[in-house]
Short mmCIF file of N, CA and C in Angstrom, two decimals:
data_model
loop_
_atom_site.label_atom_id
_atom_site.label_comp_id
_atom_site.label_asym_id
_atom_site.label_seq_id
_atom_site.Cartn_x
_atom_site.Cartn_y
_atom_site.Cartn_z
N UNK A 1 -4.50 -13.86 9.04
CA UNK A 1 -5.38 -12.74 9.27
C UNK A 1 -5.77 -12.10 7.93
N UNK A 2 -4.79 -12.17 6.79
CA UNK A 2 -5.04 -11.27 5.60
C UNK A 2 -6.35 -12.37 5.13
N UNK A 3 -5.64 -13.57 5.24
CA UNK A 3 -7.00 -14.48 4.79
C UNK A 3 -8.73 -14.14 5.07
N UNK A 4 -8.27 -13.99 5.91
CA UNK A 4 -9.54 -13.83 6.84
C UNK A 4 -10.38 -12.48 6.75
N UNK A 5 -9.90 -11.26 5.73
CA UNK A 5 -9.85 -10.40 4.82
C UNK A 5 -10.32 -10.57 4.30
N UNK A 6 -9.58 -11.22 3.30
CA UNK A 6 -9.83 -11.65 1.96
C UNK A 6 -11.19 -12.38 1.83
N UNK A 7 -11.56 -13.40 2.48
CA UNK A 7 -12.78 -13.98 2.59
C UNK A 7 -13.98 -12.97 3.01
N UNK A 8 -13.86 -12.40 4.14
CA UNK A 8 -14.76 -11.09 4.38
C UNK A 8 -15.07 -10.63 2.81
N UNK A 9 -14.17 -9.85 2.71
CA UNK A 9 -14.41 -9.44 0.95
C UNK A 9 -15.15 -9.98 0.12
N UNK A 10 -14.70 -11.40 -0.16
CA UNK A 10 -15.39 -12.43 -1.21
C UNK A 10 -16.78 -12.64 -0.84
N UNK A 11 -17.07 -12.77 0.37
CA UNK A 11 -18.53 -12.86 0.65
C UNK A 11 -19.42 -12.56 1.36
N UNK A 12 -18.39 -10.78 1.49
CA UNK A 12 -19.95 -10.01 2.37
C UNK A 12 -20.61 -9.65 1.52
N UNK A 13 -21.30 -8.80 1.07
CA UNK A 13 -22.69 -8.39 -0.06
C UNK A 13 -21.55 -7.00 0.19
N UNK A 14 -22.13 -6.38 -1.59
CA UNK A 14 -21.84 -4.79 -1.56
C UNK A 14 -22.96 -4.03 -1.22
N UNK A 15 -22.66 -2.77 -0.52
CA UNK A 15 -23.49 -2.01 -0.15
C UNK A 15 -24.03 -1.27 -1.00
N UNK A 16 -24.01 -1.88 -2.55
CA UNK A 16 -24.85 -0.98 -3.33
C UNK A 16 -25.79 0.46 -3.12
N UNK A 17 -25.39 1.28 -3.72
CA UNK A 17 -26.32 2.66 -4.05
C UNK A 17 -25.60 3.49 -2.38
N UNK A 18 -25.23 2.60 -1.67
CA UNK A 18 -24.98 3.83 -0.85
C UNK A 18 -23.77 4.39 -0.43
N UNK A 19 -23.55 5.59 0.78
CA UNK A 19 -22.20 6.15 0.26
C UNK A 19 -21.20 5.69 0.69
N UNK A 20 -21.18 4.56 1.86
CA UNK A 20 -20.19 3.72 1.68
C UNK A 20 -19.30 2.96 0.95
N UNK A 21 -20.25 2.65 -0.20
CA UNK A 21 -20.40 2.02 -1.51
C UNK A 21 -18.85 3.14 -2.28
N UNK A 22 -19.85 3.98 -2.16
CA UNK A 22 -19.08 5.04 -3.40
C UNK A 22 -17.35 5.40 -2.61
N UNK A 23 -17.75 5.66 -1.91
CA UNK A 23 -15.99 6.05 -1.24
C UNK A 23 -15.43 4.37 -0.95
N UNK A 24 -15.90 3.49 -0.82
CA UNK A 24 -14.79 2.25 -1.05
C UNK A 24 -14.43 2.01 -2.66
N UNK A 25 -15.57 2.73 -3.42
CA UNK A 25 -15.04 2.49 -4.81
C UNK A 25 -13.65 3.47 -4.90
N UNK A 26 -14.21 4.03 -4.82
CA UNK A 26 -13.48 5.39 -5.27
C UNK A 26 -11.86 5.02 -4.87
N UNK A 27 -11.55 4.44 -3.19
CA UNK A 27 -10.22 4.08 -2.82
C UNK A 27 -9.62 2.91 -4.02
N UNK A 28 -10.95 2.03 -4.05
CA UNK A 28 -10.08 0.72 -4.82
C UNK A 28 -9.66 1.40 -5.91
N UNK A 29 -10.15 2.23 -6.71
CA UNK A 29 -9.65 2.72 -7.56
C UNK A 29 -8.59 3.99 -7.51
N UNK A 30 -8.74 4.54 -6.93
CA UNK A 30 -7.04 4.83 -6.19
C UNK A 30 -6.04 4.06 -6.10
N UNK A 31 -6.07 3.00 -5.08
CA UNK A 31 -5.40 2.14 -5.01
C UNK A 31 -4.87 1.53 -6.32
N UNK A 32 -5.50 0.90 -7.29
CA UNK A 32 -5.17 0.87 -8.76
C UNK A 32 -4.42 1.72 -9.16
N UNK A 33 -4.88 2.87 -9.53
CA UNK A 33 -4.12 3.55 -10.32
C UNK A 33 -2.47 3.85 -9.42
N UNK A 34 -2.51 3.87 -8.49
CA UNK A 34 -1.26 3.80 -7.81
C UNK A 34 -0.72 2.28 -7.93
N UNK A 35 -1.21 1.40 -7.40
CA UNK A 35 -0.16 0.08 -7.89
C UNK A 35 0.49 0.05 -9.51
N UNK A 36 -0.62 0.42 -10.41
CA UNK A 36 -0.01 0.64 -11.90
C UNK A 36 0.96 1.84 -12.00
N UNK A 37 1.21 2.86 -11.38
CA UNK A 37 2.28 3.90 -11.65
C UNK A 37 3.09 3.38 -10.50
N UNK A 38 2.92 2.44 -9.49
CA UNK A 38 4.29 2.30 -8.54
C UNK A 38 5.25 1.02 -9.92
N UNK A 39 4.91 0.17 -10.30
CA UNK A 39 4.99 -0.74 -10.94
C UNK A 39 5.27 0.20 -11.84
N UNK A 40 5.16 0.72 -12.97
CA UNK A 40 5.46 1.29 -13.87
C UNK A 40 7.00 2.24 -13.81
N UNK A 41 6.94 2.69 -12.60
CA UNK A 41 7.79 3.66 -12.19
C UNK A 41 9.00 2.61 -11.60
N UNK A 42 9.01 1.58 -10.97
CA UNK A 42 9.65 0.60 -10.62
C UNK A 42 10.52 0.10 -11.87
N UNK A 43 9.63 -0.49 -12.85
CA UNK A 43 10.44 -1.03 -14.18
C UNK A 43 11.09 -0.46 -14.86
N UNK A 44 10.68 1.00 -14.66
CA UNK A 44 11.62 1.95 -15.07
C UNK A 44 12.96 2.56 -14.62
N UNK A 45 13.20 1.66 -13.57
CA UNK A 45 14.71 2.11 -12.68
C UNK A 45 15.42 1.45 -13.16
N UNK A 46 16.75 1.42 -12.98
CA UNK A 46 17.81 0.71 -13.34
C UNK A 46 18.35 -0.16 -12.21
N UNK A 47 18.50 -1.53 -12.60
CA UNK A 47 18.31 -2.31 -11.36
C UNK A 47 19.82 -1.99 -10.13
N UNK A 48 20.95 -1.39 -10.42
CA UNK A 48 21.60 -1.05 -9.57
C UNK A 48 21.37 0.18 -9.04
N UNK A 49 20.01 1.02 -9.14
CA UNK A 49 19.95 2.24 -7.98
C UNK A 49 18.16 1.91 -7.72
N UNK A 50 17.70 2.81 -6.22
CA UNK A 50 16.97 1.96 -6.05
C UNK A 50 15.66 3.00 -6.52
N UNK A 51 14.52 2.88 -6.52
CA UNK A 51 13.58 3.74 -7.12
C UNK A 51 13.35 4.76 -6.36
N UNK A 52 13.16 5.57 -6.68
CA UNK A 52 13.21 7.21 -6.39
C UNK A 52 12.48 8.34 -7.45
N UNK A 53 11.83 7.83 -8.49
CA UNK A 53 11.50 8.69 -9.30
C UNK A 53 9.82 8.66 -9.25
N UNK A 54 9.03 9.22 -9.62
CA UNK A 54 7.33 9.13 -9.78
C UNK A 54 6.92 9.27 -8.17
N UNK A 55 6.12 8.19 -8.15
CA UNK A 55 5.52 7.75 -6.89
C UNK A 55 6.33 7.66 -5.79
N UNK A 56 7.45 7.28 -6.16
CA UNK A 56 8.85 6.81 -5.19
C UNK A 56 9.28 8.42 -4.95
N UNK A 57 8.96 9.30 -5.13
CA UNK A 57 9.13 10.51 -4.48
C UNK A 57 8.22 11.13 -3.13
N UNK A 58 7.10 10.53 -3.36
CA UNK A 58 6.07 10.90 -2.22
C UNK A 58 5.78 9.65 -1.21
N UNK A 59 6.06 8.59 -1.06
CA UNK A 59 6.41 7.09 -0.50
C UNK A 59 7.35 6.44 -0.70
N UNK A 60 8.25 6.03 0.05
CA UNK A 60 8.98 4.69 0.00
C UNK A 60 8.45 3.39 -0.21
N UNK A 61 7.13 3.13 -0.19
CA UNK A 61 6.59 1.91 -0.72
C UNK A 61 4.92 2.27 -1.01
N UNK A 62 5.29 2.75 -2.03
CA UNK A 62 3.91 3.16 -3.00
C UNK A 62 3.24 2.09 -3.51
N UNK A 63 3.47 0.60 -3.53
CA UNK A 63 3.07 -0.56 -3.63
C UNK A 63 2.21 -1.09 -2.32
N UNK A 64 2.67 -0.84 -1.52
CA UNK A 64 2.22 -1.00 -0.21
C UNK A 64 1.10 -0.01 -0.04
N UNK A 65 1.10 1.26 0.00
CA UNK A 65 0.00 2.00 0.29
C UNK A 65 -0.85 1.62 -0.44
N UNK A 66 -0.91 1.72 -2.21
CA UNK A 66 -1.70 1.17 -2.63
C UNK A 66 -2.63 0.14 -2.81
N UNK A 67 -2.11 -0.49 -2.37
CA UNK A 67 -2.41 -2.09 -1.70
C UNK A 67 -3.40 -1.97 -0.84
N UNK A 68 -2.90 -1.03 0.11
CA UNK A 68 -3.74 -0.89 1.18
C UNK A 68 -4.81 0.12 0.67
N UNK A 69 -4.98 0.98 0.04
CA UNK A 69 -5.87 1.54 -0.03
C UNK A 69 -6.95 1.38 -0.95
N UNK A 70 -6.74 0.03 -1.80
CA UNK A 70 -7.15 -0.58 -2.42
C UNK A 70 -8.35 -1.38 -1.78
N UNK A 71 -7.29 -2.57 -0.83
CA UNK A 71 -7.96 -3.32 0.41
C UNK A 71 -9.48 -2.59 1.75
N UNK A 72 -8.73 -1.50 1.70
CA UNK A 72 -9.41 -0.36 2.94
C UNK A 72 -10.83 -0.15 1.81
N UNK A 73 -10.91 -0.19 0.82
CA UNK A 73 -11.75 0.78 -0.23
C UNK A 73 -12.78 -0.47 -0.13
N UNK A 74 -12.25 -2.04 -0.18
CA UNK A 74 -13.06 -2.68 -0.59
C UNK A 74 -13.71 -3.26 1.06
N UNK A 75 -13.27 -3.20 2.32
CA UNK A 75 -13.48 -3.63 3.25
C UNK A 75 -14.67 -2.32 3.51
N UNK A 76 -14.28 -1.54 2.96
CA UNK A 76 -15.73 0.19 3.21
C UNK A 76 -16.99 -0.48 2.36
N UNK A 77 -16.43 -0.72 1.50
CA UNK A 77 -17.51 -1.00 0.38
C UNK A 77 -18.60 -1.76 1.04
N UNK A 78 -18.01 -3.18 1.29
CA UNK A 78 -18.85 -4.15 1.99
C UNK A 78 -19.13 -3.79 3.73
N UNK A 79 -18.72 -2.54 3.91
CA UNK A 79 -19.51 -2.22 5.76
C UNK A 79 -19.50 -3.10 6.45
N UNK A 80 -17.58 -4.02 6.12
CA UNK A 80 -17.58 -4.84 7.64
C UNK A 80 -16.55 -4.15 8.05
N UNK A 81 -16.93 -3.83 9.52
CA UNK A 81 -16.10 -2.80 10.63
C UNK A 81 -15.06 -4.38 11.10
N UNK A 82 -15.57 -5.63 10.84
CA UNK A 82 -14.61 -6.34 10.89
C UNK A 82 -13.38 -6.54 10.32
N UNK A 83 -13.31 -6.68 9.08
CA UNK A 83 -12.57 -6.40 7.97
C UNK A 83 -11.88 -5.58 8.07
N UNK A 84 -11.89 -4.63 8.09
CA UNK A 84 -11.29 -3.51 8.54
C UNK A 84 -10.37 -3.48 9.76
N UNK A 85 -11.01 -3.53 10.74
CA UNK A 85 -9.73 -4.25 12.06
C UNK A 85 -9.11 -5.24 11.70
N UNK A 86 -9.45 -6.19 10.82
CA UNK A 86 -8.24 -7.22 10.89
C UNK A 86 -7.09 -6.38 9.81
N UNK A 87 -7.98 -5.87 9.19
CA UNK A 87 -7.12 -5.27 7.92
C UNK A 87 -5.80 -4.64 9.03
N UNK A 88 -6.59 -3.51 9.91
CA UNK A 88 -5.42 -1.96 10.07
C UNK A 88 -4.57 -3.24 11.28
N UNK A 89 -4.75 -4.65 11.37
CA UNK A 89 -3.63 -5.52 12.27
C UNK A 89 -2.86 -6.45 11.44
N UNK A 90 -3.48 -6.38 10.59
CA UNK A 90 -2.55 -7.31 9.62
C UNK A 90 -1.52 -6.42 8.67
N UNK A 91 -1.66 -5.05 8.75
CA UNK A 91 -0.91 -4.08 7.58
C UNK A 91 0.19 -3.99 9.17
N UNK A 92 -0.48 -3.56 10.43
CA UNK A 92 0.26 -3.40 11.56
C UNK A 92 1.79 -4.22 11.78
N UNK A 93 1.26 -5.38 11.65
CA UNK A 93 2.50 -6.64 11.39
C UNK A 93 3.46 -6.57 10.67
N UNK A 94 2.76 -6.33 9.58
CA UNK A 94 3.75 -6.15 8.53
C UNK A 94 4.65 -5.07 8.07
N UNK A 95 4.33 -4.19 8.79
CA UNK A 95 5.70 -2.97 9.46
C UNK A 95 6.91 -3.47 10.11
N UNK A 96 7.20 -4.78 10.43
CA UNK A 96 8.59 -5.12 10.40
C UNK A 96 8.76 -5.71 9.63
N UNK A 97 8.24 -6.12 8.24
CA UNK A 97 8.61 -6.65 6.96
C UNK A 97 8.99 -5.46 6.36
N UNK A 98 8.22 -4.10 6.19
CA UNK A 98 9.08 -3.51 5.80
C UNK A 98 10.18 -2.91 6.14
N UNK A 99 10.33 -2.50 7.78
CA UNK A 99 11.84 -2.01 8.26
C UNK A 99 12.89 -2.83 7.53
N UNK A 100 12.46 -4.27 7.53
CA UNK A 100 14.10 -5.26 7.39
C UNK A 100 14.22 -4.84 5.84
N UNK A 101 12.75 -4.95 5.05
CA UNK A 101 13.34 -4.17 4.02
C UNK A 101 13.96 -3.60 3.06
N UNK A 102 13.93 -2.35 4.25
CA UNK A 102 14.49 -1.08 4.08
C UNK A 102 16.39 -1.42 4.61
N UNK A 103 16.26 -2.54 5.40
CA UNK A 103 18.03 -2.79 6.17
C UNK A 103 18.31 -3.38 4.85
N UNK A 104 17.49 -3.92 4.13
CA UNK A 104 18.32 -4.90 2.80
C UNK A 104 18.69 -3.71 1.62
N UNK A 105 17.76 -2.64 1.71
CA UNK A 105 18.34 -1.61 0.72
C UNK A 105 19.04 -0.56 1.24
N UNK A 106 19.27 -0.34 2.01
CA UNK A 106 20.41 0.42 2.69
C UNK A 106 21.93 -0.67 2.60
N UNK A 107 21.57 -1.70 2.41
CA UNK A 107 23.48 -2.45 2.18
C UNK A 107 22.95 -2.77 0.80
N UNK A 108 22.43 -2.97 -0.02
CA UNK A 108 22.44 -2.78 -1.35
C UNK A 108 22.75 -1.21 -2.21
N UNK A 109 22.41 -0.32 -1.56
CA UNK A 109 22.43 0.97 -2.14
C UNK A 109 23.19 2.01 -1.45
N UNK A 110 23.75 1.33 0.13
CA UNK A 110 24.32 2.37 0.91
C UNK A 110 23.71 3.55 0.97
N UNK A 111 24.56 5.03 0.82
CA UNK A 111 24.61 6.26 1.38
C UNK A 111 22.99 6.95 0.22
N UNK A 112 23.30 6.88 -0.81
CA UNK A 112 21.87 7.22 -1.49
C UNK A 112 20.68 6.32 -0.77
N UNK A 113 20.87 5.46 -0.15
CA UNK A 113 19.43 4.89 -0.29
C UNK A 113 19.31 5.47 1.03
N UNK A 114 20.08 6.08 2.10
CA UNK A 114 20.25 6.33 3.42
C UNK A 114 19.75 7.83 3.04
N UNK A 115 20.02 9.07 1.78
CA UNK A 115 19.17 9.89 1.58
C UNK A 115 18.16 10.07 1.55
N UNK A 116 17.61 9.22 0.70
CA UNK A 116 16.39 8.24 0.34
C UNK A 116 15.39 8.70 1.54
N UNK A 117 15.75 7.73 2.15
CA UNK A 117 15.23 7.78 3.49
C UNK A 117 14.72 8.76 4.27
N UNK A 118 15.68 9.87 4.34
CA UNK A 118 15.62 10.75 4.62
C UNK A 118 14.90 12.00 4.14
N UNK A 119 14.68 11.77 3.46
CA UNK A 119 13.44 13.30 2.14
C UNK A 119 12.48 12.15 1.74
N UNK A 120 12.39 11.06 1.79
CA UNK A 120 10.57 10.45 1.79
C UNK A 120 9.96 9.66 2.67
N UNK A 121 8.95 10.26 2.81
CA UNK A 121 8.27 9.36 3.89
C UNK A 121 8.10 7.82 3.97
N UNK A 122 7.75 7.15 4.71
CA UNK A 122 7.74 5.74 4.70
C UNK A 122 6.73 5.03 4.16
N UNK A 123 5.40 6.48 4.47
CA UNK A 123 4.04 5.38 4.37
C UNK A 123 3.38 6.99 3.52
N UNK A 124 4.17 7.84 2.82
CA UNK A 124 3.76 8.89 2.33
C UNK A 124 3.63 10.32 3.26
N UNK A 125 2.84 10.32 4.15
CA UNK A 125 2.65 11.54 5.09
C UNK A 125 3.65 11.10 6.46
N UNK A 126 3.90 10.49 6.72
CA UNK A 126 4.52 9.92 7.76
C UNK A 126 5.43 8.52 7.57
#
């Protein structure tokens, strides 16, 4: 399904000049600048505790949102309402990739990462 995205992307036309255009830019570039400070903020942990500092304060997987809002920015851009549904079913799925996760860093990190949890959101607001 992400494939099938991804291709949408590669060869719908951009909606140049209009405001679809501009607010899918605007996300992909969101999205950027958040994958570069989740990543940044990531390399900067110490590999026996788990990230919690920067971005990792307002999301538990600030890689992930970004990703997505990256993806969402460029599926606006090109004005396929297709793209987009496969998108918000293929990110859908992959919400039990991240629960298990989250089970692999809870027995890697125990009781802090079980704080963790608890004071940040999963997907940022929710």
């Amino acid at each position: 399904m992400a494939l099938v995205v991804i291709l949408l992307i590669i060869f719908s036309p951009l909606k140049l000049g209009s405001p679809v255009f501009y607010i899918g830019t605007g996300l992909v570039l969101l999205g950027l600048v958040g994958l570069v400070k989740a990543l940044f903020d990531f390399r900067n942990t110490p590999q026996d505790q788990p990230a919690t500092q920067g971005i990792y304060q307002i999301t538990r997987h600030p890689q992930i949102l970004s990703s997505n809002l990256l993806i969402l920015g460029c599926t606006i851009a090109i004005g396929s309402w297709l793209a987009l549904i496969l998108l918000v079913l293929a990110r859908a799925l992959m919400h039990a990739n991240l629960v298990a996760e989250e089970d692999v860093c809870l027995q890697a990190f125990g009781e802090v990462y079980r704080e963790y949890m608890q004071q940040v959101p999963r997907y940022g607001l929710f």
